[in-house]
Coordinates of C-alpha atoms in Angstrom, one line a residue:
M28 CA -140.8 51.5 -32.8
S29 CA -143.0 53.9 -31.1
R30 CA -142.4 57.6 -31.1
A31 CA -141.8 57.4 -27.4
G32 CA -139.1 54.7 -28.0
R33 CA -137.2 56.6 -30.7
L34 CA -137.2 59.7 -28.2
L35 CA -135.6 57.6 -25.7
G36 CA -132.9 56.2 -27.9
F37 CA -132.2 59.5 -29.3
A38 CA -131.9 60.8 -25.7
G39 CA -129.6 58.0 -24.8
L40 CA -127.4 58.6 -27.8
C41 CA -127.1 62.2 -26.7
A42 CA -126.2 61.1 -23.1
L43 CA -123.6 58.8 -24.5
A44 CA -122.1 61.5 -26.7
V45 CA -121.9 63.9 -23.7
V46 CA -120.0 61.0 -21.6
V47 CA -117.6 60.6 -24.4
A48 CA -116.9 64.5 -24.9
L49 CA -116.5 64.8 -21.0
A50 CA -114.1 61.8 -21.1
A51 CA -112.0 63.5 -23.9
L52 CA -111.9 66.7 -21.9
R53 CA -110.4 65.0 -18.8
P54 CA -106.6 65.3 -18.6
A55 CA -104.7 62.7 -19.9
P56 CA -103.0 60.1 -17.4
V57 CA -99.6 61.3 -16.3
H58 CA -97.0 59.0 -14.6
R59 CA -93.7 60.6 -13.2
D60 CA -90.7 58.9 -11.7
T61 CA -87.3 60.4 -10.4
I62 CA -84.0 58.8 -10.1
Y63 CA -80.6 60.1 -9.2
V64 CA -78.0 59.0 -11.7
F65 CA -74.9 60.8 -13.5
G66 CA -74.9 63.2 -10.6
T67 CA -78.1 64.5 -11.2
L68 CA -82.0 63.9 -10.9
V69 CA -83.5 62.2 -14.0
E70 CA -87.1 62.8 -14.5
I71 CA -89.3 60.3 -16.4
E72 CA -92.7 61.6 -17.4
I73 CA -95.2 59.5 -19.4
R74 CA -98.6 60.8 -20.6
G75 CA -101.5 59.2 -22.1
A76 CA -100.4 55.6 -21.3
P77 CA -102.6 53.3 -18.9
K78 CA -101.3 53.5 -15.4
T79 CA -100.0 49.9 -15.2
D80 CA -98.0 50.3 -18.6
A81 CA -96.5 53.6 -17.6
R82 CA -95.3 52.3 -14.3
A83 CA -93.7 49.5 -16.0
A84 CA -91.9 51.4 -18.6
A85 CA -90.6 53.9 -16.0
T86 CA -89.4 51.1 -13.7
R87 CA -87.6 49.4 -16.7
V88 CA -85.9 52.7 -17.8
G89 CA -84.9 53.6 -14.2
R90 CA -83.3 50.1 -14.0
L91 CA -81.5 50.6 -17.4
L92 CA -80.2 54.0 -16.3
R93 CA -78.8 52.7 -13.1
E94 CA -77.0 50.0 -14.8
V95 CA -75.4 52.5 -17.4
H96 CA -74.5 55.0 -14.6
D97 CA -72.8 52.0 -12.6
D98 CA -70.8 50.7 -15.8
W99 CA -69.8 54.1 -17.3
H100 CA -68.6 55.6 -13.9
A101 CA -65.4 57.0 -14.4
W102 CA -64.0 56.8 -10.9
R103 CA -66.2 54.6 -8.6
P104 CA -64.3 51.2 -8.2
G105 CA -65.9 48.2 -9.5
G106 CA -67.6 49.6 -12.5
A107 CA -66.9 48.3 -16.1
L108 CA -65.3 51.6 -17.1
S109 CA -63.2 51.8 -13.9
R110 CA -61.9 48.2 -14.7
L111 CA -61.0 49.0 -18.2
N112 CA -59.1 52.2 -17.2
A113 CA -56.9 49.9 -15.0
A114 CA -56.4 47.5 -17.7
I115 CA -55.4 50.1 -20.2
A116 CA -53.0 51.9 -17.6
E117 CA -51.4 48.3 -17.3
G118 CA -51.4 47.7 -21.1
R119 CA -53.9 44.9 -21.1
T120 CA -56.7 44.1 -23.3
T121 CA -60.1 43.8 -21.7
M122 CA -63.4 42.3 -22.7
V123 CA -66.5 44.8 -22.2
D124 CA -70.2 44.3 -22.7
P125 CA -72.0 45.3 -26.0
R126 CA -73.4 48.3 -24.7
L127 CA -70.0 49.8 -23.3
A128 CA -68.4 48.8 -26.6
A129 CA -71.0 50.5 -28.6
V130 CA -70.6 53.6 -26.7
L131 CA -66.8 53.7 -26.9
R132 CA -67.1 53.5 -30.7
R133 CA -69.4 56.3 -30.9
G134 CA -67.3 58.3 -28.7
R135 CA -64.3 57.7 -31.1
Q136 CA -66.2 58.7 -33.9
L137 CA -67.5 61.8 -32.3
S138 CA -64.0 62.7 -31.2
R139 CA -62.6 62.4 -34.8
A140 CA -65.4 64.5 -36.1
S141 CA -64.9 67.3 -33.6
G142 CA -61.1 67.3 -34.3
G143 CA -60.3 66.2 -30.9
L144 CA -62.0 69.1 -29.2
F145 CA -64.3 66.4 -27.6
D146 CA -62.0 63.6 -26.3
P147 CA -63.4 61.2 -23.6
A148 CA -59.6 59.9 -23.4
I149 CA -58.6 62.8 -21.0
G150 CA -59.8 61.4 -17.9
G151 CA -56.5 61.9 -16.3
L152 CA -56.7 65.6 -16.9
V153 CA -60.3 65.6 -15.5
A154 CA -59.1 63.8 -12.2
L155 CA -56.0 66.1 -12.1
W156 CA -58.3 69.1 -11.6
G157 CA -60.4 67.2 -9.0
F158 CA -63.6 66.6 -10.9
H159 CA -63.4 62.7 -10.2
A160 CA -65.5 63.1 -7.0
D161 CA -69.0 63.5 -5.9
T162 CA -68.3 66.9 -4.5
P163 CA -66.6 70.0 -6.1
P164 CA -63.0 70.3 -5.7
T165 CA -61.4 72.8 -3.2
G166 CA -58.1 74.5 -2.9
A167 CA -55.8 75.7 -5.7
P168 CA -55.7 74.4 -9.4
P169 CA -53.1 71.8 -10.1
A170 CA -49.5 73.3 -10.8
P171 CA -48.7 73.9 -14.5
D172 CA -46.1 71.2 -14.7
R173 CA -48.4 68.5 -13.7
I174 CA -50.8 69.6 -16.5
A175 CA -47.9 69.6 -19.0
A176 CA -46.8 66.1 -17.9
V177 CA -50.3 64.8 -18.8
L178 CA -50.5 66.7 -22.0
A179 CA -47.0 65.4 -23.1
K180 CA -48.6 61.9 -23.0
R181 CA -51.0 63.0 -25.6
P182 CA -53.8 60.6 -24.5
R183 CA -56.3 60.5 -27.4
M184 CA -59.7 58.4 -28.3
T185 CA -57.7 57.6 -31.4
D186 CA -55.3 55.5 -29.3
L187 CA -58.2 53.1 -28.5
S188 CA -58.5 49.9 -30.3
I189 CA -62.1 48.2 -30.2
E190 CA -62.3 44.8 -31.9
G191 CA -65.6 43.2 -31.2
L192 CA -65.9 43.4 -27.5
A193 CA -62.1 43.3 -26.9
V194 CA -60.8 46.9 -25.9
T195 CA -57.1 47.8 -25.7
S196 CA -54.9 51.2 -26.1
T197 CA -51.7 51.9 -27.9
N198 CA -51.3 54.6 -25.1
P199 CA -51.6 53.6 -21.4
A200 CA -52.1 57.4 -20.6
V201 CA -55.6 57.1 -21.9
Q202 CA -58.1 57.2 -19.1
L203 CA -61.7 57.1 -20.2
D204 CA -64.2 59.6 -18.8
L205 CA -67.6 59.6 -20.7
G206 CA -69.0 62.5 -18.9
G207 CA -69.0 64.7 -22.1
F208 CA -71.7 62.7 -23.6
A209 CA -72.9 59.9 -21.4
K210 CA -76.2 61.6 -20.5
G211 CA -77.1 62.0 -24.3
A212 CA -76.1 58.4 -24.8
A213 CA -78.0 57.2 -21.9
L214 CA -81.3 59.0 -22.9
D215 CA -80.9 57.7 -26.4
L216 CA -81.0 54.1 -24.9
A217 CA -83.7 55.2 -22.5
A218 CA -85.9 56.8 -25.3
A219 CA -85.4 53.4 -27.4
E220 CA -86.4 51.4 -24.4
L221 CA -89.6 53.5 -23.9
R222 CA -90.6 53.2 -27.7
A223 CA -89.9 49.4 -27.7
M224 CA -92.4 49.2 -24.9
G225 CA -95.3 51.1 -26.7
I226 CA -95.0 54.2 -25.1
A227 CA -95.7 57.2 -27.5
D228 CA -95.7 60.5 -25.4
A229 CA -92.8 60.9 -22.8
V230 CA -90.2 63.3 -21.7
L231 CA -86.9 62.3 -20.2
N232 CA -85.1 65.2 -18.2
A233 CA -81.6 64.6 -16.8
G234 CA -81.0 67.8 -15.1
G235 CA -81.8 70.0 -17.9
D236 CA -80.7 67.7 -20.6
V237 CA -84.1 66.8 -22.3
H238 CA -85.2 64.0 -24.7
V239 CA -88.9 63.8 -25.7
L240 CA -91.3 61.1 -27.4
G241 CA -94.3 62.1 -29.2
R242 CA -96.1 65.2 -27.9
H243 CA -97.3 66.6 -24.8
A244 CA -100.7 64.8 -24.7
G245 CA -102.6 67.3 -22.3
R246 CA -106.0 65.6 -22.8
R247 CA -107.4 62.1 -22.8
G248 CA -107.9 60.8 -26.2
G249 CA -104.2 61.2 -26.9
R250 CA -102.0 62.8 -29.5
T251 CA -105.0 64.4 -31.6
G252 CA -105.0 67.2 -29.0
G253 CA -101.5 67.2 -28.1
R254 CA -99.1 69.7 -28.5
P255 CA -95.0 69.8 -28.7
W256 CA -93.2 69.7 -25.5
R257 CA -91.8 73.0 -24.6
V258 CA -88.2 73.1 -23.0
A259 CA -86.4 76.2 -21.5
I260 CA -82.9 76.9 -22.0
R261 CA -81.3 78.0 -18.8
D262 CA -79.7 81.3 -18.1
P263 CA -76.3 80.4 -16.8
F264 CA -75.9 83.7 -15.1
M265 CA -79.1 83.8 -12.9
W266 CA -82.1 81.9 -12.1
G267 CA -84.5 81.7 -15.1
A268 CA -84.5 80.8 -18.8
V269 CA -82.8 82.7 -21.7
A270 CA -85.1 81.0 -24.3
A271 CA -87.4 78.0 -24.7
V272 CA -87.8 75.7 -27.5
S273 CA -90.8 73.6 -28.8
L274 CA -89.3 70.1 -29.4
R275 CA -90.7 67.8 -32.2
P276 CA -91.1 64.2 -31.7
G277 CA -87.8 62.4 -31.0
E278 CA -85.8 65.6 -30.5
G279 CA -83.5 66.5 -27.6
L280 CA -82.0 69.6 -26.1
Y281 CA -78.4 69.1 -24.5
T282 CA -76.7 71.7 -22.8
S283 CA -72.9 72.0 -21.5
G284 CA -72.3 74.7 -19.1
N285 CA -69.6 76.0 -16.3
Y286 CA -72.4 76.9 -13.9
E287 CA -72.9 73.3 -12.1
R288 CA -69.4 71.7 -11.6
Y289 CA -66.8 74.1 -10.8
F290 CA -64.6 75.6 -8.0
D291 CA -63.3 79.2 -7.3
H292 CA -59.8 80.0 -6.4
D293 CA -58.5 83.7 -5.8
G294 CA -61.6 85.1 -7.7
E295 CA -61.2 82.8 -10.8
R296 CA -63.6 80.1 -11.7
F297 CA -62.5 76.6 -13.0
A298 CA -65.1 74.5 -14.4
H299 CA -65.2 70.9 -15.3
I300 CA -65.0 71.2 -19.2
I301 CA -61.5 70.7 -19.9
D302 CA -59.8 71.8 -23.2
P303 CA -57.7 68.8 -24.4
R304 CA -55.4 71.2 -26.1
T305 CA -54.3 73.1 -23.1
G306 CA -55.2 70.8 -20.1
R307 CA -57.3 73.8 -18.5
P308 CA -60.9 74.5 -17.9
V309 CA -62.8 76.5 -20.6
Q310 CA -63.5 80.1 -19.6
E311 CA -64.9 82.2 -22.5
I312 CA -68.0 80.0 -23.1
V313 CA -70.5 79.5 -20.1
S314 CA -73.2 77.6 -21.9
V315 CA -73.6 75.6 -25.3
S316 CA -76.9 74.1 -26.1
V317 CA -77.6 71.7 -29.1
L318 CA -80.9 70.5 -30.4
D319 CA -80.8 67.3 -32.4
T320 CA -82.4 63.9 -32.7
D321 CA -79.3 62.2 -31.6
G322 CA -78.6 62.6 -28.1
A323 CA -75.0 61.2 -28.0
R324 CA -74.2 63.5 -30.8
A325 CA -75.7 66.8 -29.5
D326 CA -74.3 66.1 -25.9
A327 CA -70.7 65.5 -27.4
A328 CA -71.0 68.6 -29.7
A329 CA -72.3 70.9 -26.9
T330 CA -68.9 69.9 -25.2
A331 CA -66.9 70.3 -28.4
L332 CA -68.3 73.8 -29.1
S333 CA -67.7 74.9 -25.5
V334 CA -64.0 74.2 -26.2
A335 CA -63.8 75.6 -29.7
D336 CA -62.5 79.0 -30.6
A337 CA -65.2 81.4 -32.0
G338 CA -64.0 81.3 -35.4
D339 CA -64.3 77.6 -35.4
W340 CA -67.9 77.3 -34.2
A341 CA -69.5 77.0 -37.6
R342 CA -66.9 74.5 -38.8
V343 CA -67.0 72.2 -35.7
A344 CA -70.8 72.3 -35.8
A345 CA -70.8 71.3 -39.4
A346 CA -68.2 68.4 -38.9
M347 CA -70.4 67.1 -36.1
A348 CA -73.4 67.3 -38.3
V349 CA -75.4 69.4 -35.8
E350 CA -77.5 72.3 -37.2
A351 CA -79.3 73.9 -34.2
V352 CA -76.8 75.6 -31.7
L353 CA -77.1 78.3 -29.1
I354 CA -74.0 79.6 -27.4
I355 CA -73.7 82.0 -24.5
T356 CA -70.3 83.7 -23.9
D357 CA -68.8 84.8 -20.5
Q358 CA -69.9 88.4 -21.6
G359 CA -73.4 87.6 -21.8
Q360 CA -73.7 87.4 -25.7
I361 CA -76.1 84.9 -27.0
W362 CA -75.1 83.5 -30.4
A363 CA -76.9 80.9 -32.4
T364 CA -76.8 79.1 -35.8
E365 CA -79.8 80.3 -38.2
A366 CA -81.3 76.8 -37.7
M367 CA -81.4 77.5 -33.8
R368 CA -82.8 81.1 -34.0
D369 CA -85.6 79.7 -36.6
R370 CA -86.8 77.6 -33.6
L371 CA -86.8 80.4 -30.8
D372 CA -89.7 82.6 -30.0
P373 CA -89.5 85.8 -32.5
Q374 CA -89.0 88.2 -29.5
I375 CA -86.0 86.1 -28.3
A376 CA -84.7 85.4 -31.8
A377 CA -84.5 89.2 -32.2
T378 CA -81.9 89.2 -29.5
V379 CA -79.5 86.5 -30.9
R380 CA -76.5 87.0 -33.0
V381 CA -76.1 84.5 -35.8
F382 CA -72.8 82.6 -36.4
G383 CA -72.0 80.4 -39.5
Q384 CA -73.3 83.0 -42.1
P385 CA -71.0 83.8 -44.9
H386 CA -70.7 87.3 -44.1
G387 CA -72.1 87.3 -40.5
P388 CA -70.8 89.3 -37.7
A389 CA -67.3 88.5 -36.3
F390 CA -67.0 87.5 -32.7
R391 CA -66.2 90.6 -30.5
P392 CA -66.1 90.4 -26.7
G393 CA -68.5 93.0 -25.4
P394 CA -71.9 93.6 -23.8
G395 CA -74.5 91.2 -24.9
P396 CA -78.3 91.5 -25.5
D397 CA -80.9 92.6 -22.9
A398 CA -80.7 89.5 -20.6
E399 CA -83.7 90.6 -18.5
G400 CA -85.9 91.3 -21.5
A401 CA -84.8 87.7 -22.8
Q402 CA -85.7 86.1 -19.8
Q403 CA -89.1 87.6 -19.4
A404 CA -90.0 86.6 -23.0
A405 CA -88.7 83.1 -22.6
A406 CA -90.6 82.4 -19.5
A407 CA -93.8 83.7 -21.1
G408 CA -93.4 82.2 -24.5
P409 CA -95.9 82.4 -27.3
N410 CA -99.5 83.3 -26.0
G411 CA -98.1 83.2 -22.6
A412 CA -97.3 79.2 -22.6
R413 CA -94.5 78.4 -20.2
P414 CA -92.1 75.4 -20.4
D415 CA -93.3 72.0 -19.6
V416 CA -89.8 70.9 -18.4
A417 CA -88.6 72.5 -15.0
L418 CA -85.1 74.1 -14.7
P419 CA -82.7 72.3 -12.5
T420 CA -81.6 74.2 -9.2
P421 CA -79.5 77.2 -10.2
A422 CA -76.0 78.1 -9.4
I423 CA -75.7 81.8 -9.2
Q424 CA -72.7 83.5 -11.0
T425 CA -71.9 86.9 -12.4
P426 CA -70.6 87.7 -16.0
R427 CA -67.0 88.8 -16.0
G428 CA -66.7 92.6 -16.0
G429 CA -70.5 92.8 -15.2

């Protein structure tokens, strides 16, 4: 080959290398879809996949979530759970589909692990407080004697009998409401569907409950240049975040709080999280976030820890096999397990009180850490990085005594 030919060949290789380098620097393809289920907007974001594959996967996941929403709906007539509740009230056995049977078994197992603090069998109490509706309740809370009448019937998930697909209850007062862990269980199913379709990098955001696959593939060329998904933990008192966490592939962050579904009467707030022991809404805890690879478990544990007494937080978390927990009290205190504190940015971790240590601090009502400073640090994150997952629309409230 002549010298001129060699030079042309070298120039061609250089040009090709430049083209490849520029292609690698282009943003990875992103597909986003949004649907309304479980009383919230669910955002599906897929990164790095071919456009047709991403669109097909998002469509299939959307269809799955709509089916689960309809089947697991506690009060809308015609759904599978609604039919099952009617049958239980009449003392009949009902055949259900495999997906509902599986989630009921899981709910029963998680209820046992929580010591009954998480109990999907108390749908009758949830309805009594007016939370079986698409709009918030209004007016006065239910009379104490009506609450006592439901409590006296002692509906429990342990009353439920599940033999194959046949479901019945020894207690006709059981009325199932899966709201305490439905989003976590549904996002588990959605994530499995995405993986089955070959999607490597994605985030599912159900109103602030988040499950991630892979990494945030920021550049074309995929995961080699990706970084962890960064997710905010919402401040329950004002618009903003109290912290942010970088999620590893397959992890989820689930939060139970009293700031979205509630009503006020005579200056007192009544939220949708009901204590199965008292039949009344939880008040001392305004937010519990749990980080885990199992969405159903994390969601159920967030509900149970919202109900638990402060002295039982460590025990309940251990019994439900969750390690990373962050709790915000009605006084603005931020508490966390050591595992969760270790996942927070250092400037946030310094403001957090740790529970579950053998000689850790006892719970004392009182002023919490500097919320404004925590917010600013959470918003900026390490090296100014901001969360990838947007916060849901806020509901403003002020701390008691604040």
